[in-house]
PDB file of C-alpha atoms in Angstrom:
ATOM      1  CA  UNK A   5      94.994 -98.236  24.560  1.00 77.00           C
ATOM      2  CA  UNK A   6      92.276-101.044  24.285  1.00 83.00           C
ATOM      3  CA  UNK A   7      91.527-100.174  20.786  1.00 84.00           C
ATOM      4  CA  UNK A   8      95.211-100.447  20.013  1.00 82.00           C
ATOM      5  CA  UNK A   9      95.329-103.684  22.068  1.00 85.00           C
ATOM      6  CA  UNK A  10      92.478-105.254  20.185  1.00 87.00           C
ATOM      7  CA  UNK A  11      94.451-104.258  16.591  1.00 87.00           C
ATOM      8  CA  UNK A  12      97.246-105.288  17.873  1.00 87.00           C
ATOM      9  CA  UNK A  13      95.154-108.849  18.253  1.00 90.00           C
ATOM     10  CA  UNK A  14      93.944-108.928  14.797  1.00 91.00           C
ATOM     11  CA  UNK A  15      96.567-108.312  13.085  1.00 90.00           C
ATOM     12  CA  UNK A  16      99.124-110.856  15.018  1.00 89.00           C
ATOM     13  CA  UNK A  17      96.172-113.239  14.185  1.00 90.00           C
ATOM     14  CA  UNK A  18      96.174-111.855  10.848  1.00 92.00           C
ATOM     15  CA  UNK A  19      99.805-112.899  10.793  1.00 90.00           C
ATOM     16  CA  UNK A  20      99.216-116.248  12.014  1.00 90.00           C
ATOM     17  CA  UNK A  21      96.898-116.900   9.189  1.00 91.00           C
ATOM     18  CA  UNK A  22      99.224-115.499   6.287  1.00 91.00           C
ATOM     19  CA  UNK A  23     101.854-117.433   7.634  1.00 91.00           C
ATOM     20  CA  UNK A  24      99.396-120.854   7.671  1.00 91.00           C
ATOM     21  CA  UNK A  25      98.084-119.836   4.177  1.00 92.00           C
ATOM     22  CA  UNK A  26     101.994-119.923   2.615  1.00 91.00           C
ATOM     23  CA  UNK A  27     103.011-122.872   4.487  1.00 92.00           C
ATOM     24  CA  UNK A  28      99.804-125.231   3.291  1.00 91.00           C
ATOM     25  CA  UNK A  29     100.757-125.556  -0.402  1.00 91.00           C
ATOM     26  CA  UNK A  30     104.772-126.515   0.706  1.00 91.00           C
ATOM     27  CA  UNK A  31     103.545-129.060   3.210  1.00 90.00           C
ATOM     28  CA  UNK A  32     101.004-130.644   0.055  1.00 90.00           C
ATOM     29  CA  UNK A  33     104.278-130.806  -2.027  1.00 89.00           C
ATOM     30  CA  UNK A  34     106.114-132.468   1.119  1.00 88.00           C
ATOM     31  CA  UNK A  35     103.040-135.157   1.054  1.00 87.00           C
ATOM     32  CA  UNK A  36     102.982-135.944  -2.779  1.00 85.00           C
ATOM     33  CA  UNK A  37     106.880-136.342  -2.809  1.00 83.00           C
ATOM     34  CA  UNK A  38     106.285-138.107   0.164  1.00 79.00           C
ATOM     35  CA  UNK A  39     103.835-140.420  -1.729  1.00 74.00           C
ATOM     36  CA  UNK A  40     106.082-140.819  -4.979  1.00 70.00           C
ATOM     37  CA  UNK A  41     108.935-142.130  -2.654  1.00 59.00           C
ATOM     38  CA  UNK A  42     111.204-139.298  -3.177  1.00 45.00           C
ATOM     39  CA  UNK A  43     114.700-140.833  -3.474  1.00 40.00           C
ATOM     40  CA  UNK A  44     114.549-143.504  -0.932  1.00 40.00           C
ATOM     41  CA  UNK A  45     114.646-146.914  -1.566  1.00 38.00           C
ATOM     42  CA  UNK A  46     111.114-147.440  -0.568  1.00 42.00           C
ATOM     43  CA  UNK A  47     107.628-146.004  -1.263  1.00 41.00           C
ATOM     44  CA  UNK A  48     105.608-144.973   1.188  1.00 41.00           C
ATOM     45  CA  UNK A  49     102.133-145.082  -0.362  1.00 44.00           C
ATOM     46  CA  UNK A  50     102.934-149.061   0.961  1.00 46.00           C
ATOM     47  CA  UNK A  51     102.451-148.454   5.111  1.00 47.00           C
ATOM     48  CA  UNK A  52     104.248-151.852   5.511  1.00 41.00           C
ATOM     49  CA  UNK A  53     108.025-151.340   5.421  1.00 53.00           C
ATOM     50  CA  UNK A  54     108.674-148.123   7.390  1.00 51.00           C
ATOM     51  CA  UNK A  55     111.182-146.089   5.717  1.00 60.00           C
ATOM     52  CA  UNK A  56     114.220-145.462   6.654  1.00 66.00           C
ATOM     53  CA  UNK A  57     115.224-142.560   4.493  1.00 73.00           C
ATOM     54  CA  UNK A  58     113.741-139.761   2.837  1.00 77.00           C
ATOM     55  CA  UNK A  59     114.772-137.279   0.687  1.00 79.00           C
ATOM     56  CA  UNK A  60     113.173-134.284  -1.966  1.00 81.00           C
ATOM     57  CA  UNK A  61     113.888-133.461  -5.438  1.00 85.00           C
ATOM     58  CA  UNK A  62     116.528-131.252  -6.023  1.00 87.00           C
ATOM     59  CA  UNK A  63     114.020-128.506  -7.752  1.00 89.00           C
ATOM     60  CA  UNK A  64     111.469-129.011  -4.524  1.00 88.00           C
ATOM     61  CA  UNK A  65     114.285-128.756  -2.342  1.00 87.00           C
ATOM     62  CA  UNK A  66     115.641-125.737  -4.074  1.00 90.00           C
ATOM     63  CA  UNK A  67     111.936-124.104  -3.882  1.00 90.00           C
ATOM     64  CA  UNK A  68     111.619-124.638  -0.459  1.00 90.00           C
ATOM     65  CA  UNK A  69     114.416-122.884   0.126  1.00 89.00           C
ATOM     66  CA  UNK A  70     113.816-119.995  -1.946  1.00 90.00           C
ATOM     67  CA  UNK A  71     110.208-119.356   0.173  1.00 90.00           C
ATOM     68  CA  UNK A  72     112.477-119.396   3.096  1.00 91.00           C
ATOM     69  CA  UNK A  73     110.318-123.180   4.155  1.00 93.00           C
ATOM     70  CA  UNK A  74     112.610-126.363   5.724  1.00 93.00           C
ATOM     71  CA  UNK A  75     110.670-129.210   6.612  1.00 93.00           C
ATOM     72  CA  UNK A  76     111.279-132.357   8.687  1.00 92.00           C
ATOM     73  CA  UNK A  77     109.951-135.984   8.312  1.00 91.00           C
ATOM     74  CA  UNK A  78     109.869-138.333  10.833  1.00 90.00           C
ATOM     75  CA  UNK A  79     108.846-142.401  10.590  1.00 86.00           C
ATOM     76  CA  UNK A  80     106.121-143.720  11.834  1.00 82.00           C
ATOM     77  CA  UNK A  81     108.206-144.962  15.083  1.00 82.00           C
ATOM     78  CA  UNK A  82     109.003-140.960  15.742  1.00 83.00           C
ATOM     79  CA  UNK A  83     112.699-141.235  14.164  1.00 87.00           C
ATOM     80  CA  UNK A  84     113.327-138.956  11.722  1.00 89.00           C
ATOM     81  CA  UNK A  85     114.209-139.681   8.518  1.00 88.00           C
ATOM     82  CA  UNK A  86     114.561-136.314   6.324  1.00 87.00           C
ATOM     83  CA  UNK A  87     114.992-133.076   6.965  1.00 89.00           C
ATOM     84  CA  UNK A  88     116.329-130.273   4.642  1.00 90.00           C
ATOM     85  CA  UNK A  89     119.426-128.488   5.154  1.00 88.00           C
ATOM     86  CA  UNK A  90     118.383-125.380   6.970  1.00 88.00           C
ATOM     87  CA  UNK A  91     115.909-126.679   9.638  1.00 91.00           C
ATOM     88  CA  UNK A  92     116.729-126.113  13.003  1.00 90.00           C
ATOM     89  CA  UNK A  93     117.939-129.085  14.938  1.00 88.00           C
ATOM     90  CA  UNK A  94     116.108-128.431  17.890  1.00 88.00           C
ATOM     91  CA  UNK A  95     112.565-128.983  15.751  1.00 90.00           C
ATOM     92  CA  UNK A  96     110.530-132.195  17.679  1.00 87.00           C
ATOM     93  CA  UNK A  97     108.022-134.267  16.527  1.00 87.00           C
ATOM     94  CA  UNK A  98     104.444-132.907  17.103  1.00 87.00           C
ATOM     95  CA  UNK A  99     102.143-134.791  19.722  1.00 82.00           C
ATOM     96  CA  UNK A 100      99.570-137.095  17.832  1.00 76.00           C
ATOM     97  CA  UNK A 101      96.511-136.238  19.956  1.00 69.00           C
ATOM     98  CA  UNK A 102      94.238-137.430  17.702  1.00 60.00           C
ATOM     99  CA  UNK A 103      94.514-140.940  15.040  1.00 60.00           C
ATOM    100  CA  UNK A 104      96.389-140.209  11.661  1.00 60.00           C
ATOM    101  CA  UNK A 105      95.067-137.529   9.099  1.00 66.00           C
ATOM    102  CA  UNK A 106      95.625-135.971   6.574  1.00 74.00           C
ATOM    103  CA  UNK A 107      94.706-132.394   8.157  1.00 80.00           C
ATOM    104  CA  UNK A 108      96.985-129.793   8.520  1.00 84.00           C
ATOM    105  CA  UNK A 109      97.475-128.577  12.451  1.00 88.00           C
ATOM    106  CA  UNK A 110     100.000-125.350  13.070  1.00 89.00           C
ATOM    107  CA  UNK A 111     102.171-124.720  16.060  1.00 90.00           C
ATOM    108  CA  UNK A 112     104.085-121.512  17.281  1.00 89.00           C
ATOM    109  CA  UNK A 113     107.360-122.380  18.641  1.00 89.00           C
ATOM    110  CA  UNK A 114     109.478-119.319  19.129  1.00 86.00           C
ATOM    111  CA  UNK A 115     109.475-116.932  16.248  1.00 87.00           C
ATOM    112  CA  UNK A 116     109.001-120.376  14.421  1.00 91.00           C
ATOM    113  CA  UNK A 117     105.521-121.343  12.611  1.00 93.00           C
ATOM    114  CA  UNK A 118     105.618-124.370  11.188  1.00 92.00           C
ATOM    115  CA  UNK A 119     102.707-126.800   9.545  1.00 93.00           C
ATOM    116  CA  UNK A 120     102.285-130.526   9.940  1.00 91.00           C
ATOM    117  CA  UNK A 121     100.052-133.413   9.409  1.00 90.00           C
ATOM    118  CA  UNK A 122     100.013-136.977   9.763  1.00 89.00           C
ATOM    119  CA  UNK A 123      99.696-139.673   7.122  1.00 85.00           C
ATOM    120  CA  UNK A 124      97.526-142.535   7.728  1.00 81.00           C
ATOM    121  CA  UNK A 125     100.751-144.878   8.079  1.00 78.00           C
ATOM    122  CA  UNK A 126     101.664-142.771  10.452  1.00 81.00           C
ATOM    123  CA  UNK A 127     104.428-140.790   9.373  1.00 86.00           C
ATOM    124  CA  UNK A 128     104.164-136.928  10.288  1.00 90.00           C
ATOM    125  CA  UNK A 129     105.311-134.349   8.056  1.00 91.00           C
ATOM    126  CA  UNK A 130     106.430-130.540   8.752  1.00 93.00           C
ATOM    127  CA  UNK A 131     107.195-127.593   7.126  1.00 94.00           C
ATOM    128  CA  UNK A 132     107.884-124.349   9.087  1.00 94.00           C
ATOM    129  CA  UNK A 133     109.573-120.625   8.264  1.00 92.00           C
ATOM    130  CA  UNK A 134     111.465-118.582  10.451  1.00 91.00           C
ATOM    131  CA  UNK A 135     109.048-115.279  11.005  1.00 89.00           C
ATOM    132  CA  UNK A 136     111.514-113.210  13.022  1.00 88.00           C
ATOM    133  CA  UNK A 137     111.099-110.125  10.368  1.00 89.00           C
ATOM    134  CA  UNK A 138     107.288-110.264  10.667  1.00 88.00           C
ATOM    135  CA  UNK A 139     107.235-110.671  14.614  1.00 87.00           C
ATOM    136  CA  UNK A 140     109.519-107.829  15.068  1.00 88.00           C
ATOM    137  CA  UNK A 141     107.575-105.535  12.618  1.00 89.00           C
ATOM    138  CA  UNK A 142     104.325-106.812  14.673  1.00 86.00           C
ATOM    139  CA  UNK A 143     105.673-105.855  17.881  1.00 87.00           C
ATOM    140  CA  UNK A 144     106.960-102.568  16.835  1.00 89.00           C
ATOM    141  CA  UNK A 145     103.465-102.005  15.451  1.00 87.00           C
ATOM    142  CA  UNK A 146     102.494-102.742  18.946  1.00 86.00           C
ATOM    143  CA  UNK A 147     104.464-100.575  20.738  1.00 88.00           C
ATOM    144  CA  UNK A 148     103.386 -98.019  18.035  1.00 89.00           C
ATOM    145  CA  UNK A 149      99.971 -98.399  18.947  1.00 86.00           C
ATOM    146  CA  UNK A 150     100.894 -98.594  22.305  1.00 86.00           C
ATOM    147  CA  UNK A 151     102.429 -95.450  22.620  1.00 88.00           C
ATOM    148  CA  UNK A 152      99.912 -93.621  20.490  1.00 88.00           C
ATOM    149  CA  UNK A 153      97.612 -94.903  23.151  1.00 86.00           C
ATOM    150  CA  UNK A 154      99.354 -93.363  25.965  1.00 88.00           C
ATOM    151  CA  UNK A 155     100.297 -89.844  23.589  1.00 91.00           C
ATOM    152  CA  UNK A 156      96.375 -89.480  23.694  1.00 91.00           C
ATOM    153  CA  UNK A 157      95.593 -90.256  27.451  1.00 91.00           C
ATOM    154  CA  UNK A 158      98.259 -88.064  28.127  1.00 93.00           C
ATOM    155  CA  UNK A 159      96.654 -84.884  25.845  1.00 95.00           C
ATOM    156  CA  UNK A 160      93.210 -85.678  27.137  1.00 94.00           C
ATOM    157  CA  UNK A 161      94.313 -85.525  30.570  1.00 94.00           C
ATOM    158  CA  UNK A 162      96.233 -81.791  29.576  1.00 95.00           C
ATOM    159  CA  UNK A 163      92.900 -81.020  27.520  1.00 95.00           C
ATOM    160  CA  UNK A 164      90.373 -82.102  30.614  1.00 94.00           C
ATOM    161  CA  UNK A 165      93.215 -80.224  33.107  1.00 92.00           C
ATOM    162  CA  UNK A 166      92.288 -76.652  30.625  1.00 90.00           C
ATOM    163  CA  UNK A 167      88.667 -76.965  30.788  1.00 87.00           C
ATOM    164  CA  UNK A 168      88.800 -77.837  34.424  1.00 86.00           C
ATOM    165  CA  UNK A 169      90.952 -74.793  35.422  1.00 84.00           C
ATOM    166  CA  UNK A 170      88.770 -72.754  32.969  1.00 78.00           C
ATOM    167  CA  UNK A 171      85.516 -73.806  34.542  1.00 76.00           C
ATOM    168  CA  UNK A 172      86.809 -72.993  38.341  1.00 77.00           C
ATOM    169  CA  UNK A 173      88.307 -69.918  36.927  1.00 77.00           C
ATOM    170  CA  UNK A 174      84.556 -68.065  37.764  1.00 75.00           C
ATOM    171  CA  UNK A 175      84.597 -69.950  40.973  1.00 79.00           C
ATOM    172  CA  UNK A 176      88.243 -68.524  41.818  1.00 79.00           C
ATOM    173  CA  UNK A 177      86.932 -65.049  41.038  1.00 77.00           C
ATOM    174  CA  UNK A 178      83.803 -65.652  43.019  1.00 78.00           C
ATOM    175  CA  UNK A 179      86.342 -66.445  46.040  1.00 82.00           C
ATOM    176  CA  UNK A 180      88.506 -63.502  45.405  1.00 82.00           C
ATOM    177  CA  UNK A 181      85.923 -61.027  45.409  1.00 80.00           C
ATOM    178  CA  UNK A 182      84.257 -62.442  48.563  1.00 80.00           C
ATOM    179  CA  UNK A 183      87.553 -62.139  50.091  1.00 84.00           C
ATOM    180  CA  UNK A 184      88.022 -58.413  48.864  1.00 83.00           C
ATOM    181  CA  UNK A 185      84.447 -57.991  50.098  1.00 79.00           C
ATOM    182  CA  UNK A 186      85.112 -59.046  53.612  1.00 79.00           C
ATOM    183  CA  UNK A 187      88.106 -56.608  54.071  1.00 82.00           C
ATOM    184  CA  UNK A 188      85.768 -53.957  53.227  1.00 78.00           C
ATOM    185  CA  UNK A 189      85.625 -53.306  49.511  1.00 80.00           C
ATOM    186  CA  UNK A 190      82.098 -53.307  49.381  1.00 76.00           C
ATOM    187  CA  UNK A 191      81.935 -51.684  45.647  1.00 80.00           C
ATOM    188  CA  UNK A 192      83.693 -54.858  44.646  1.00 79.00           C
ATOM    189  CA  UNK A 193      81.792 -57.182  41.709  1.00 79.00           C
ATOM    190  CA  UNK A 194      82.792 -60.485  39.803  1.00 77.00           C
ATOM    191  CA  UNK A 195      83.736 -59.716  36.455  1.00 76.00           C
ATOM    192  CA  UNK A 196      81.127 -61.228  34.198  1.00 74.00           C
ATOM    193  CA  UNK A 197      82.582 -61.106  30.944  1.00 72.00           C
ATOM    194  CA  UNK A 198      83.731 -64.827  29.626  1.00 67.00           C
ATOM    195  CA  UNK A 199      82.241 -66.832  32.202  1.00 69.00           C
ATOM    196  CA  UNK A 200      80.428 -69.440  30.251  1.00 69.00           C
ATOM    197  CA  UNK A 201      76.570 -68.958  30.533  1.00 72.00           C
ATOM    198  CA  UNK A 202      76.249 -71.917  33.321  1.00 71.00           C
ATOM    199  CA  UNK A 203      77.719 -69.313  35.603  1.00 76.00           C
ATOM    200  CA  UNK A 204      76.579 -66.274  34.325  1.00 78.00           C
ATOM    201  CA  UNK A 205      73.434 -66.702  36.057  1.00 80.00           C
ATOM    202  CA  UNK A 206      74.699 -67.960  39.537  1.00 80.00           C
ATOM    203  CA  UNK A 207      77.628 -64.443  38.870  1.00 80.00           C
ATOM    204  CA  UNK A 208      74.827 -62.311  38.531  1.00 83.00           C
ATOM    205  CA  UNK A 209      72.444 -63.188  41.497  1.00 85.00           C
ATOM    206  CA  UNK A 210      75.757 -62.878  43.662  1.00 82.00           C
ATOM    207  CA  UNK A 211      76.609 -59.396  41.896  1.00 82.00           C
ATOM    208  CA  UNK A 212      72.882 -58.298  42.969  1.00 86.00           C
ATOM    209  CA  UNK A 213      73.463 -59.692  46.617  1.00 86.00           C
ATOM    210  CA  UNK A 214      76.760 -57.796  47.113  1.00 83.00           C
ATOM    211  CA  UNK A 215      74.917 -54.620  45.707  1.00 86.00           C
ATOM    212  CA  UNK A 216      72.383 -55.571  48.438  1.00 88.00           C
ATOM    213  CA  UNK A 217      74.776 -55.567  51.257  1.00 85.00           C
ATOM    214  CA  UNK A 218      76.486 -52.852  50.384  1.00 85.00           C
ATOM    215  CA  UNK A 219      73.262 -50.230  50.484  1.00 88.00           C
ATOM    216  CA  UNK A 220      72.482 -52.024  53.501  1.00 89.00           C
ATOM    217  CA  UNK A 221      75.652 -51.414  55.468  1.00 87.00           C
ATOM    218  CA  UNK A 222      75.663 -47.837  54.179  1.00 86.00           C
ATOM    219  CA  UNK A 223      72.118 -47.378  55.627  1.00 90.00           C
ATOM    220  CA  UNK A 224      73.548 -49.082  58.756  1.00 90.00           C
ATOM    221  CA  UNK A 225      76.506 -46.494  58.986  1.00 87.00           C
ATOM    222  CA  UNK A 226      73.740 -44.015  57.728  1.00 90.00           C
ATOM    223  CA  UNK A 227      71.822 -44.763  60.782  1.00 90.00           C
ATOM    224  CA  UNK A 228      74.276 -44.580  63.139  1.00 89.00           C
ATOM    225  CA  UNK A 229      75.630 -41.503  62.086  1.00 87.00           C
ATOM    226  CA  UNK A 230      72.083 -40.174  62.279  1.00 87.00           C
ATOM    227  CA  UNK A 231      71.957 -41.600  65.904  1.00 86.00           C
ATOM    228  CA  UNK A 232      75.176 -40.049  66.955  1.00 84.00           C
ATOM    229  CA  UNK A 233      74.221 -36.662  65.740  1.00 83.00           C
ATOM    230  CA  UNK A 234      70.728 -37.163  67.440  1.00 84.00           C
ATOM    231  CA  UNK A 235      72.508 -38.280  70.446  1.00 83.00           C
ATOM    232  CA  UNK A 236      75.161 -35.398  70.542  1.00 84.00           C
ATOM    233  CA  UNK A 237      72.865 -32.568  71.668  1.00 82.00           C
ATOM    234  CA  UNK A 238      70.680 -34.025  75.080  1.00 85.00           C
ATOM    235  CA  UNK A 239      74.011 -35.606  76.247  1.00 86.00           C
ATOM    236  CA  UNK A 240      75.618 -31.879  75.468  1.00 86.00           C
ATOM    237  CA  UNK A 241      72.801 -30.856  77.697  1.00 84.00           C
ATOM    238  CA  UNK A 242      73.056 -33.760  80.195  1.00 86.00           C
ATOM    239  CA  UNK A 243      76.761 -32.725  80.728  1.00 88.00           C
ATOM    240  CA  UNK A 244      76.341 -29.006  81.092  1.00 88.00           C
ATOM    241  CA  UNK A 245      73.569 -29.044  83.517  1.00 84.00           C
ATOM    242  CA  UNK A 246      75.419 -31.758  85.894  1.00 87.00           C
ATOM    243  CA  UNK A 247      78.709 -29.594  85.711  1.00 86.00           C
ATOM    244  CA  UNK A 248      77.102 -26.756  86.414  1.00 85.00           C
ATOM    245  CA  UNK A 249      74.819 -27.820  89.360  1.00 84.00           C
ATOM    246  CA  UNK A 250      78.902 -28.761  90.426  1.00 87.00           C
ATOM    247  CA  UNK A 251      80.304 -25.814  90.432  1.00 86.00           C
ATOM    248  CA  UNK A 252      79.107 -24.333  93.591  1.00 85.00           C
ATOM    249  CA  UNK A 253      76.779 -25.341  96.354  1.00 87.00           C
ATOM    250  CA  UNK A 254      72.604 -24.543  95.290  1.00 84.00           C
ATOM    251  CA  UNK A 255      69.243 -24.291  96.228  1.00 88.00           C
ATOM    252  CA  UNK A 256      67.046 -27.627  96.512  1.00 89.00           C
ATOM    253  CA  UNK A 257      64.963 -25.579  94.001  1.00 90.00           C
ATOM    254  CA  UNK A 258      67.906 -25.280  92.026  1.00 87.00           C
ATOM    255  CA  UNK A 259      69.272 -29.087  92.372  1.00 87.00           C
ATOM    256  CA  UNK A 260      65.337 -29.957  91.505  1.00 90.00           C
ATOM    257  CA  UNK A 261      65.140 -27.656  88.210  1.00 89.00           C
ATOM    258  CA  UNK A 262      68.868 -29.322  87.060  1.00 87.00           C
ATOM    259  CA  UNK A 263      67.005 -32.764  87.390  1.00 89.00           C
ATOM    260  CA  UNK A 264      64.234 -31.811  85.591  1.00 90.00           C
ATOM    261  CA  UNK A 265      66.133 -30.903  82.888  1.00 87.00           C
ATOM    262  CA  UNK A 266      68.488 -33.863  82.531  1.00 88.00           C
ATOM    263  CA  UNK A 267      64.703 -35.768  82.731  1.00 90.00           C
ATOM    264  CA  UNK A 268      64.183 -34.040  79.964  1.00 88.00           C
ATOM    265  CA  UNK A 269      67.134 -34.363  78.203  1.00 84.00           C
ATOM    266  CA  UNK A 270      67.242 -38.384  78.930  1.00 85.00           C
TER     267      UNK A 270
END
């Protein structure tokens, strides 16, 4: 988007400068007709009598318009005395900010660009061209770039969003095999096949870890098998003696020998 901005720049500047470049020889023309009097009564190349009137040659005139250029003259009192046929009616004088010159200034008015200068007299002297063709191909250019901007923010975005889902994608399976491995599914593993190699490493230590605590737990429930068998036969023995020594009324000796036993036993 800011590289498309930044064309977008250039080339309405570019415009600008095309534009400028086509109206500077019509405004010279303007300024030596201007000079030779055209067909008014008087001549300005003599500042004293202000004109009152000014009008083109026929062949000028007609050459203007074929470029598609109107121009306006206005006195040195700001009235206007020429203008050709097609120029808009709403065109003002331009502000002298500086003394008369012979330099050419540009303005922007609208889809208007028009050229102008001032003679030393000080009459001023404009030619302009409606650019509504070129500003509407500009903008569309714009929006152009615009949208091809947003087009590729919107497919990196969908291009980051796959390689973010397929780098978590080990990190899901880590989860889901933890998960299976809590319920009890100790022979469960991550798969390791297509994980890129920054998690092949950190799948592999984990696969080794879950291989540890599963021959750990089955020692555990190893053990405590063991124990339970170990444990089956002096409690068998605890039991018989005591429900025996029950059964009927005995000896001291006999109550003393059943103790010793379940000593034993214990």
């Amino acid at each position: 988007c800011g590289f498309g901005l930044t064309l977008f720049e250039m080339e309405g500047r570019k415009l600008l400068q095309r534009a400028d470049e086509a109206l500077a020889s019509p405004l010279s023309e303007l300024h030596r007709a201007l000079a030779r009097g055209g067909r008014g009564p008087e001549s300005l190349s003599n500042p004293r009598p202000p004109p009152r009137s000014f009008e083109v040659e026929p062949a000028l005139a007609a050459a203007f318009a074929k470029q598609g250029v109107y121009f306006v003259a206005w006195s040195r009192t700001g009235q206007r005395i020429g203008a050709s046929q097609d120029a808009p009616p709403d065109v003002g004088p331009p502000a002298l900010e500086a003394g008369p010159s012979l330099v050419q200034l540009h303005r922007s008015v609208g889809e208007r660009r028009e050229a102008f200068l001032f003679t030393p007299p000080g009459e001023c002297l404009l030619v302009g061209r409606w650019m509504a063709v070129e500003v509407a191909a500009h903008r569309r250019e714009g929006w152009l770039w615009l949208g091809l901007g947003a087009g590729l923010l919107v497919a990196a975005l969908a291009v980051e969003a796959w390689l973010l889902r397929r780098s978590l994608r080990p990190i899901e399976s880590i989860s889901a095999a933890a998960e299976r491995i809590a319920a009890g599914q100790l022979q469960e593993r991550i798969p390791e096949a297509g994980v890129v190699a920054e998690m092949a490493g950190l799948i592999a230590v984990l696969n080794r870890s879950f291989g540890q605590l599963e021959e750990l737990i089955a020692s555990q429930r190893r053990f405590t098998s063991d124990a339970a068998h170990e444990l089956r036969t002096p409690l068998t023995v605890l039991l018989t003696e005591l429900e025996s020594a029950l059964i009927r009324e005995r000896t001291g000796e006999d109550y003393r020998e059943t103790l010793q036993v379940c000593v034993r036993a214990s």
